[in-house]
Amino acid sequence: AQSVTQLDSQVPVFEEAPVELRCNYSSSVSVYLFWYVQYPNQGLQLLLKYLSGSTLVESINGFEAEFNKSQTSFHLRKPSGHISDTAEYFCAVSEANFGNEKLTFGTGTRLTIIP
Amino acid sequence: DTGVSQNPRHKITKRGQNVTFRCDPISEHNRLYWYRQTLGQGPEFLTYFQNEAQLEKSRLLSDRFSAERPKGSFSTLEIQRTEQGDSAMYLCASSLRESDGYTFGSGTRLTVV
């Protein structure tokens, strides 16, 4: 069975400083990896995903994540944080093409961008 | 399409009462998922449908919980004899393919008093 660890429950970052949210996963098979974002009083939205191929994936609002198989990590980064990035971020994993389609989520990281 | 719709948005019920939630997925999505989220936690998987077939249920889903998806369209999640520990946000999501990721609804917040 797969699992996800988000070690940092809260990450405060000053505006325009770089952002890094850490995610480690555990699985015995190939995986798909996802980052979801939950803005205050809104539902979960898909931010970006890794399926295969290039290990670096990007979102439309400047976030990127790199799949590192040897370290079983999928950390989320942004070069410069913006106030509007303040939200809860969830990393999730599913087993690729093994008929086990449920996503397993981490406990989330609350990112706060400080003006 | 207006996305995944969940009703009601909020539900307050007395302990011991039955409640039912509804989820309308994106129309072309054949996969539908129910999750539960409590404060400070990530979403926890409850159950999953592909079309009308319920393919997997979590051990979290006790015999007080039942879900249906008649005709592979909308889905309902019923909780019988609610307990205070059932208080949570119940999330519904749908997808067309596993690799697409999910589209989530806004959730139904259940409070059991």
PDB file of C-alpha atoms in Angstrom:
ATOM      1  CA  ALA A   1       0.000   0.000   0.000  1.00  0.00           C
ATOM      2  CA  GLN A   2       1.158   3.491  -0.741  1.00  0.00           C
ATOM      3  CA  SER A   3       1.634   6.321   1.756  1.00  0.00           C
ATOM      4  CA  VAL A   4       2.578   9.996   1.714  1.00  0.00           C
ATOM      5  CA  THR A   5       4.485  12.032   4.269  1.00  0.00           C
ATOM      6  CA  GLN A   6       4.390  15.805   4.417  1.00  0.00           C
ATOM      7  CA  LEU A   7       6.734  16.566   7.278  1.00  0.00           C
ATOM      8  CA  ASP A   8       5.978  20.275   7.506  1.00  0.00           C
ATOM      9  CA  SER A   9       2.485  21.069   8.751  1.00  0.00           C
ATOM     10  CA  GLN A  10       3.089  24.828   8.447  1.00  0.00           C
ATOM     11  CA  VAL A  11       5.511  26.800   6.279  1.00  0.00           C
ATOM     12  CA  PRO A  12       5.715  30.597   6.702  1.00  0.00           C
ATOM     13  CA  VAL A  13       7.563  32.441   3.940  1.00  0.00           C
ATOM     14  CA  PHE A  14       8.101  36.127   3.378  1.00  0.00           C
ATOM     15  CA  GLU A  15       6.658  37.538   0.172  1.00  0.00           C
ATOM     16  CA  GLU A  16       8.982  37.127  -2.835  1.00  0.00           C
ATOM     17  CA  ALA A  17      11.140  34.585  -0.984  1.00  0.00           C
ATOM     18  CA  PRO A  18      11.475  31.057  -2.433  1.00  0.00           C
ATOM     19  CA  VAL A  19       8.955  28.424  -1.400  1.00  0.00           C
ATOM     20  CA  GLU A  20       9.601  24.713  -0.847  1.00  0.00           C
ATOM     21  CA  LEU A  21       6.992  22.238   0.400  1.00  0.00           C
ATOM     22  CA  ARG A  22       8.305  18.749   1.012  1.00  0.00           C
ATOM     23  CA  CYS A  23       6.619  15.487   0.077  1.00  0.00           C
ATOM     24  CA  ASN A  24       7.923  11.925   0.408  1.00  0.00           C
ATOM     25  CA  TYR A  25       6.033   8.850  -0.653  1.00  0.00           C
ATOM     26  CA  SER A  26       6.225   5.115  -0.176  1.00  0.00           C
ATOM     27  CA  SER A  27       5.114   2.529  -2.706  1.00  0.00           C
ATOM     28  CA  SER A  28       6.321  -0.817  -3.975  1.00  0.00           C
ATOM     29  CA  VAL A  29       5.195  -0.109  -7.542  1.00  0.00           C
ATOM     30  CA  SER A  30       5.270   2.721 -10.064  1.00  0.00           C
ATOM     31  CA  VAL A  31       3.293   5.740  -9.033  1.00  0.00           C
ATOM     32  CA  TYR A  32       1.484   8.802 -10.226  1.00  0.00           C
ATOM     33  CA  LEU A  33       2.096  11.863  -8.061  1.00  0.00           C
ATOM     34  CA  PHE A  34      -0.079  14.932  -7.575  1.00  0.00           C
ATOM     35  CA  TRP A  35      -0.129  18.229  -5.740  1.00  0.00           C
ATOM     36  CA  TYR A  36      -3.492  19.727  -4.808  1.00  0.00           C
ATOM     37  CA  VAL A  37      -4.146  23.174  -3.377  1.00  0.00           C
ATOM     38  CA  GLN A  38      -7.009  24.234  -1.131  1.00  0.00           C
ATOM     39  CA  TYR A  39      -7.569  27.969  -0.836  1.00  0.00           C
ATOM     40  CA  PRO A  40      -9.525  29.234   2.185  1.00  0.00           C
ATOM     41  CA  ASN A  41     -13.204  28.219   1.983  1.00  0.00           C
ATOM     42  CA  GLN A  42     -12.711  26.506  -1.369  1.00  0.00           C
ATOM     43  CA  GLY A  43     -12.482  22.916  -2.601  1.00  0.00           C
ATOM     44  CA  LEU A  44      -9.341  21.027  -3.546  1.00  0.00           C
ATOM     45  CA  GLN A  45      -7.880  21.938  -6.932  1.00  0.00           C
ATOM     46  CA  LEU A  46      -5.290  20.007  -8.917  1.00  0.00           C
ATOM     47  CA  LEU A  47      -2.077  22.029  -9.096  1.00  0.00           C
ATOM     48  CA  LEU A  48       0.213  19.698 -11.048  1.00  0.00           C
ATOM     49  CA  LYS A  49       0.928  16.022 -11.629  1.00  0.00           C
ATOM     50  CA  TYR A  50       3.700  13.627 -12.553  1.00  0.00           C
ATOM     51  CA  LEU A  51       2.800  10.594 -14.642  1.00  0.00           C
ATOM     52  CA  SER A  52       5.976   9.637 -16.522  1.00  0.00           C
ATOM     53  CA  GLY A  53       8.689  11.152 -18.669  1.00  0.00           C
ATOM     54  CA  SER A  54      10.326  14.413 -17.620  1.00  0.00           C
ATOM     55  CA  THR A  55      10.830  14.450 -13.876  1.00  0.00           C
ATOM     56  CA  LEU A  56      10.187  18.193 -13.650  1.00  0.00           C
ATOM     57  CA  VAL A  57       6.571  19.272 -13.957  1.00  0.00           C
ATOM     58  CA  GLU A  58       5.184  22.790 -13.869  1.00  0.00           C
ATOM     59  CA  SER A  59       1.902  24.491 -13.104  1.00  0.00           C
ATOM     60  CA  ILE A  60       0.473  27.582 -14.787  1.00  0.00           C
ATOM     61  CA  ASN A  61       1.016  29.801 -11.727  1.00  0.00           C
ATOM     62  CA  GLY A  62       4.765  29.318 -11.347  1.00  0.00           C
ATOM     63  CA  PHE A  63       4.952  26.240  -9.127  1.00  0.00           C
ATOM     64  CA  GLU A  64       7.070  23.262 -10.116  1.00  0.00           C
ATOM     65  CA  ALA A  65       7.740  19.835  -8.637  1.00  0.00           C
ATOM     66  CA  GLU A  66      10.477  17.338  -9.316  1.00  0.00           C
ATOM     67  CA  PHE A  67      10.028  13.585  -9.125  1.00  0.00           C
ATOM     68  CA  ASN A  68      13.052  11.958  -7.513  1.00  0.00           C
ATOM     69  CA  LYS A  69      12.713   8.192  -7.617  1.00  0.00           C
ATOM     70  CA  SER A  70      15.848   7.425  -5.621  1.00  0.00           C
ATOM     71  CA  GLN A  71      14.752   9.681  -2.778  1.00  0.00           C
ATOM     72  CA  THR A  72      11.046   8.879  -3.247  1.00  0.00           C
ATOM     73  CA  SER A  73      10.281  12.582  -3.143  1.00  0.00           C
ATOM     74  CA  PHE A  74       8.082  15.029  -5.021  1.00  0.00           C
ATOM     75  CA  HIS A  75       8.854  18.409  -3.480  1.00  0.00           C
ATOM     76  CA  LEU A  76       6.926  21.503  -4.586  1.00  0.00           C
ATOM     77  CA  ARG A  77       8.835  24.716  -5.241  1.00  0.00           C
ATOM     78  CA  LYS A  78       8.260  28.270  -6.382  1.00  0.00           C
ATOM     79  CA  PRO A  79      11.087  30.775  -6.893  1.00  0.00           C
ATOM     80  CA  SER A  80       9.120  33.697  -5.444  1.00  0.00           C
ATOM     81  CA  GLY A  81       6.073  33.440  -3.202  1.00  0.00           C
ATOM     82  CA  HIS A  82       3.048  35.685  -3.627  1.00  0.00           C
ATOM     83  CA  ILE A  83       0.362  36.602  -1.113  1.00  0.00           C
ATOM     84  CA  SER A  84      -2.186  34.764  -3.230  1.00  0.00           C
ATOM     85  CA  ASP A  85      -0.263  31.495  -2.736  1.00  0.00           C
ATOM     86  CA  THR A  86      -1.405  31.344   0.894  1.00  0.00           C
ATOM     87  CA  ALA A  87      -3.317  28.054   1.083  1.00  0.00           C
ATOM     88  CA  GLU A  88      -3.192  24.422   2.213  1.00  0.00           C
ATOM     89  CA  TYR A  89      -1.213  22.132  -0.090  1.00  0.00           C
ATOM     90  CA  PHE A  90      -1.695  18.372  -0.280  1.00  0.00           C
ATOM     91  CA  CYS A  91       0.602  15.840  -1.908  1.00  0.00           C
ATOM     92  CA  ALA A  92      -1.045  12.637  -3.170  1.00  0.00           C
ATOM     93  CA  VAL A  93       0.021   9.337  -4.732  1.00  0.00           C
ATOM     94  CA  SER A  94      -1.690   6.565  -6.665  1.00  0.00           C
ATOM     95  CA  GLU A  95      -0.363   3.280  -7.980  1.00  0.00           C
ATOM     96  CA  ALA A  96       0.047   3.635 -11.730  1.00  0.00           C
ATOM     97  CA  ASN A  97      -1.878   1.200 -13.896  1.00  0.00           C
ATOM     98  CA  PHE A  98      -2.311  -1.421 -11.220  1.00  0.00           C
ATOM     99  CA  GLY A  99      -6.064  -1.110 -10.942  1.00  0.00           C
ATOM    100  CA  ASN A 100      -5.733   0.601  -7.565  1.00  0.00           C
ATOM    101  CA  GLU A 101      -6.972   4.003  -8.546  1.00  0.00           C
ATOM    102  CA  LYS A 102      -7.529   5.655  -5.205  1.00  0.00           C
ATOM    103  CA  LEU A 103      -5.382   8.617  -4.269  1.00  0.00           C
ATOM    104  CA  THR A 104      -3.638   8.551  -0.916  1.00  0.00           C
ATOM    105  CA  PHE A 105      -3.123  12.041   0.490  1.00  0.00           C
ATOM    106  CA  GLY A 106      -0.632  13.483   2.905  1.00  0.00           C
ATOM    107  CA  THR A 107      -1.746  15.465   5.926  1.00  0.00           C
ATOM    108  CA  GLY A 108      -1.154  18.771   4.187  1.00  0.00           C
ATOM    109  CA  THR A 109       1.131  21.785   4.553  1.00  0.00           C
ATOM    110  CA  ARG A 110      -0.274  25.192   5.323  1.00  0.00           C
ATOM    111  CA  LEU A 111       1.719  27.773   3.367  1.00  0.00           C
ATOM    112  CA  THR A 112       1.481  31.325   4.662  1.00  0.00           C
ATOM    113  CA  ILE A 113       3.054  34.116   2.640  1.00  0.00           C
ATOM    114  CA  ILE A 114       3.966  37.000   4.933  1.00  0.00           C
ATOM    115  CA  PRO A 115       3.837  40.538   3.490  1.00  0.00           C
TER     116      PRO A 115
ATOM    117  CA  ASP B   1     -20.107  21.697 -17.427  1.00  0.00           C
ATOM    118  CA  THR B   2     -20.331  23.221 -13.968  1.00  0.00           C
ATOM    119  CA  GLY B   3     -17.969  20.785 -12.270  1.00  0.00           C
ATOM    120  CA  VAL B   4     -18.686  18.406  -9.396  1.00  0.00           C
ATOM    121  CA  SER B   5     -21.713  19.440  -7.377  1.00  0.00           C
ATOM    122  CA  GLN B   6     -22.386  18.356  -3.784  1.00  0.00           C
ATOM    123  CA  ASN B   7     -25.523  18.891  -1.752  1.00  0.00           C
ATOM    124  CA  PRO B   8     -26.152  20.011   0.862  1.00  0.00           C
ATOM    125  CA  ARG B   9     -23.165  22.241   1.636  1.00  0.00           C
ATOM    126  CA  HIS B  10     -23.787  21.974   5.366  1.00  0.00           C
ATOM    127  CA  LYS B  11     -25.730  19.511   7.478  1.00  0.00           C
ATOM    128  CA  ILE B  12     -26.303  19.624  11.224  1.00  0.00           C
ATOM    129  CA  THR B  13     -27.929  16.557  12.683  1.00  0.00           C
ATOM    130  CA  LYS B  14     -28.595  15.031  16.061  1.00  0.00           C
ATOM    131  CA  ARG B  15     -26.707  11.941  17.115  1.00  0.00           C
ATOM    132  CA  GLY B  16     -28.558   8.826  16.037  1.00  0.00           C
ATOM    133  CA  GLN B  17     -30.228  10.371  13.006  1.00  0.00           C
ATOM    134  CA  ASN B  18     -29.636   9.235   9.432  1.00  0.00           C
ATOM    135  CA  VAL B  19     -28.217  11.595   6.814  1.00  0.00           C
ATOM    136  CA  THR B  20     -27.801  11.372   3.049  1.00  0.00           C
ATOM    137  CA  PHE B  21     -25.490  13.387   0.838  1.00  0.00           C
ATOM    138  CA  ARG B  22     -25.633  13.723  -2.920  1.00  0.00           C
ATOM    139  CA  CYS B  23     -22.856  14.126  -5.478  1.00  0.00           C
ATOM    140  CA  ASP B  24     -23.300  15.005  -9.157  1.00  0.00           C
ATOM    141  CA  PRO B  25     -20.033  14.368 -11.015  1.00  0.00           C
ATOM    142  CA  ILE B  26     -18.868  15.884 -14.269  1.00  0.00           C
ATOM    143  CA  SER B  27     -21.140  14.236 -16.810  1.00  0.00           C
ATOM    144  CA  GLU B  28     -18.545  12.399 -18.891  1.00  0.00           C
ATOM    145  CA  HIS B  29     -16.578  11.137 -15.870  1.00  0.00           C
ATOM    146  CA  ASN B  30     -17.121   7.434 -15.225  1.00  0.00           C
ATOM    147  CA  ARG B  31     -15.124   7.340 -12.000  1.00  0.00           C
ATOM    148  CA  LEU B  32     -16.508   8.733  -8.752  1.00  0.00           C
ATOM    149  CA  TYR B  33     -14.835   8.841  -5.344  1.00  0.00           C
ATOM    150  CA  TRP B  34     -15.909   9.680  -1.806  1.00  0.00           C
ATOM    151  CA  TYR B  35     -13.409  10.993   0.733  1.00  0.00           C
ATOM    152  CA  ARG B  36     -13.683  12.294   4.286  1.00  0.00           C
ATOM    153  CA  GLN B  37     -11.573  15.135   5.664  1.00  0.00           C
ATOM    154  CA  THR B  38     -11.261  16.134   9.289  1.00  0.00           C
ATOM    155  CA  LEU B  39      -9.548  19.225  10.658  1.00  0.00           C
ATOM    156  CA  GLY B  40      -5.797  19.130  10.187  1.00  0.00           C
ATOM    157  CA  GLN B  41      -5.859  15.965   8.120  1.00  0.00           C
ATOM    158  CA  GLY B  42      -5.697  15.136   4.457  1.00  0.00           C
ATOM    159  CA  PRO B  43      -8.642  13.554   2.680  1.00  0.00           C
ATOM    160  CA  GLU B  44      -9.173   9.886   3.590  1.00  0.00           C
ATOM    161  CA  PHE B  45     -10.515   7.473   0.994  1.00  0.00           C
ATOM    162  CA  LEU B  46     -13.960   6.016   1.643  1.00  0.00           C
ATOM    163  CA  THR B  47     -15.158   4.387  -1.554  1.00  0.00           C
ATOM    164  CA  TYR B  48     -14.857   4.382  -5.346  1.00  0.00           C
ATOM    165  CA  PHE B  49     -17.212   3.708  -8.248  1.00  0.00           C
ATOM    166  CA  GLN B  50     -16.516   3.009 -11.868  1.00  0.00           C
ATOM    167  CA  ASN B  51     -19.797   3.617 -13.624  1.00  0.00           C
ATOM    168  CA  GLU B  52     -22.400   2.002 -11.335  1.00  0.00           C
ATOM    169  CA  ALA B  53     -20.056  -0.609  -9.861  1.00  0.00           C
ATOM    170  CA  GLN B  54     -18.644   0.020  -6.400  1.00  0.00           C
ATOM    171  CA  LEU B  55     -15.098  -1.307  -6.816  1.00  0.00           C
ATOM    172  CA  GLU B  56     -13.497  -0.578  -3.475  1.00  0.00           C
ATOM    173  CA  LYS B  57     -14.502   0.356   0.046  1.00  0.00           C
ATOM    174  CA  SER B  58     -12.216   1.511   2.819  1.00  0.00           C
ATOM    175  CA  ARG B  59     -12.129  -0.181   6.198  1.00  0.00           C
ATOM    176  CA  LEU B  60     -13.104   3.277   7.484  1.00  0.00           C
ATOM    177  CA  LEU B  61     -16.521   2.660   5.945  1.00  0.00           C
ATOM    178  CA  SER B  62     -18.371   0.887   8.736  1.00  0.00           C
ATOM    179  CA  ASP B  63     -21.673  -0.883   8.193  1.00  0.00           C
ATOM    180  CA  ARG B  64     -23.422   2.379   9.085  1.00  0.00           C
ATOM    181  CA  PHE B  65     -22.160   3.875   5.834  1.00  0.00           C
ATOM    182  CA  SER B  66     -23.535   2.995   2.420  1.00  0.00           C
ATOM    183  CA  ALA B  67     -22.963   4.509  -0.993  1.00  0.00           C
ATOM    184  CA  GLU B  68     -24.748   4.044  -4.273  1.00  0.00           C
ATOM    185  CA  ARG B  69     -24.375   5.222  -7.818  1.00  0.00           C
ATOM    186  CA  PRO B  70     -27.470   4.132  -9.710  1.00  0.00           C
ATOM    187  CA  LYS B  71     -27.090   4.126 -13.484  1.00  0.00           C
ATOM    188  CA  GLY B  72     -23.543   5.415 -13.163  1.00  0.00           C
ATOM    189  CA  SER B  73     -24.595   9.038 -12.802  1.00  0.00           C
ATOM    190  CA  PHE B  74     -25.035  10.811  -9.450  1.00  0.00           C
ATOM    191  CA  SER B  75     -24.051   9.158  -6.193  1.00  0.00           C
ATOM    192  CA  THR B  76     -25.419   9.193  -2.662  1.00  0.00           C
ATOM    193  CA  LEU B  77     -23.621   8.571   0.610  1.00  0.00           C
ATOM    194  CA  GLU B  78     -25.825   7.622   3.554  1.00  0.00           C
ATOM    195  CA  ILE B  79     -24.767   7.478   7.173  1.00  0.00           C
ATOM    196  CA  GLN B  80     -27.136   5.688   9.533  1.00  0.00           C
ATOM    197  CA  ARG B  81     -27.279   6.271  13.288  1.00  0.00           C
ATOM    198  CA  THR B  82     -24.795   9.133  13.136  1.00  0.00           C
ATOM    199  CA  GLU B  83     -22.188   9.516  15.858  1.00  0.00           C
ATOM    200  CA  GLN B  84     -20.216  12.584  16.908  1.00  0.00           C
ATOM    201  CA  GLY B  85     -17.110  11.036  15.356  1.00  0.00           C
ATOM    202  CA  ASP B  86     -18.799  11.232  11.967  1.00  0.00           C
ATOM    203  CA  SER B  87     -18.488  15.026  12.028  1.00  0.00           C
ATOM    204  CA  ALA B  88     -16.259  15.903   9.074  1.00  0.00           C
ATOM    205  CA  MET B  89     -16.173  17.305   5.564  1.00  0.00           C
ATOM    206  CA  TYR B  90     -17.348  14.713   3.054  1.00  0.00           C
ATOM    207  CA  LEU B  91     -15.773  15.203  -0.345  1.00  0.00           C
ATOM    208  CA  CYS B  92     -16.820  13.826  -3.686  1.00  0.00           C
ATOM    209  CA  ALA B  93     -14.549  13.734  -6.730  1.00  0.00           C
ATOM    210  CA  SER B  94     -14.758  12.419 -10.251  1.00  0.00           C
ATOM    211  CA  SER B  95     -12.369  11.619 -13.086  1.00  0.00           C
ATOM    212  CA  LEU B  96     -12.297  10.165 -16.574  1.00  0.00           C
ATOM    213  CA  ARG B  97      -8.944   8.413 -16.291  1.00  0.00           C
ATOM    214  CA  GLU B  98      -6.721   7.582 -13.324  1.00  0.00           C
ATOM    215  CA  SER B  99      -3.925   9.678 -14.803  1.00  0.00           C
ATOM    216  CA  ASP B 100      -6.117  12.785 -15.011  1.00  0.00           C
ATOM    217  CA  GLY B 101      -6.280  13.310 -11.273  1.00  0.00           C
ATOM    218  CA  TYR B 102      -9.551  14.165  -9.609  1.00  0.00           C
ATOM    219  CA  THR B 103     -11.947  17.080  -9.871  1.00  0.00           C
ATOM    220  CA  PHE B 104     -13.339  17.708  -6.397  1.00  0.00           C
ATOM    221  CA  GLY B 105     -16.622  19.164  -5.318  1.00  0.00           C
ATOM    222  CA  SER B 106     -16.824  21.765  -2.558  1.00  0.00           C
ATOM    223  CA  GLY B 107     -17.836  19.151  -0.018  1.00  0.00           C
ATOM    224  CA  THR B 108     -20.622  18.629   2.512  1.00  0.00           C
ATOM    225  CA  ARG B 109     -19.770  19.617   6.056  1.00  0.00           C
ATOM    226  CA  LEU B 110     -21.504  17.347   8.562  1.00  0.00           C
ATOM    227  CA  THR B 111     -21.848  18.330  12.200  1.00  0.00           C
ATOM    228  CA  VAL B 112     -23.323  15.780  14.588  1.00  0.00           C
ATOM    229  CA  VAL B 113     -24.549  17.285  17.858  1.00  0.00           C
TER     230      VAL B 113
END
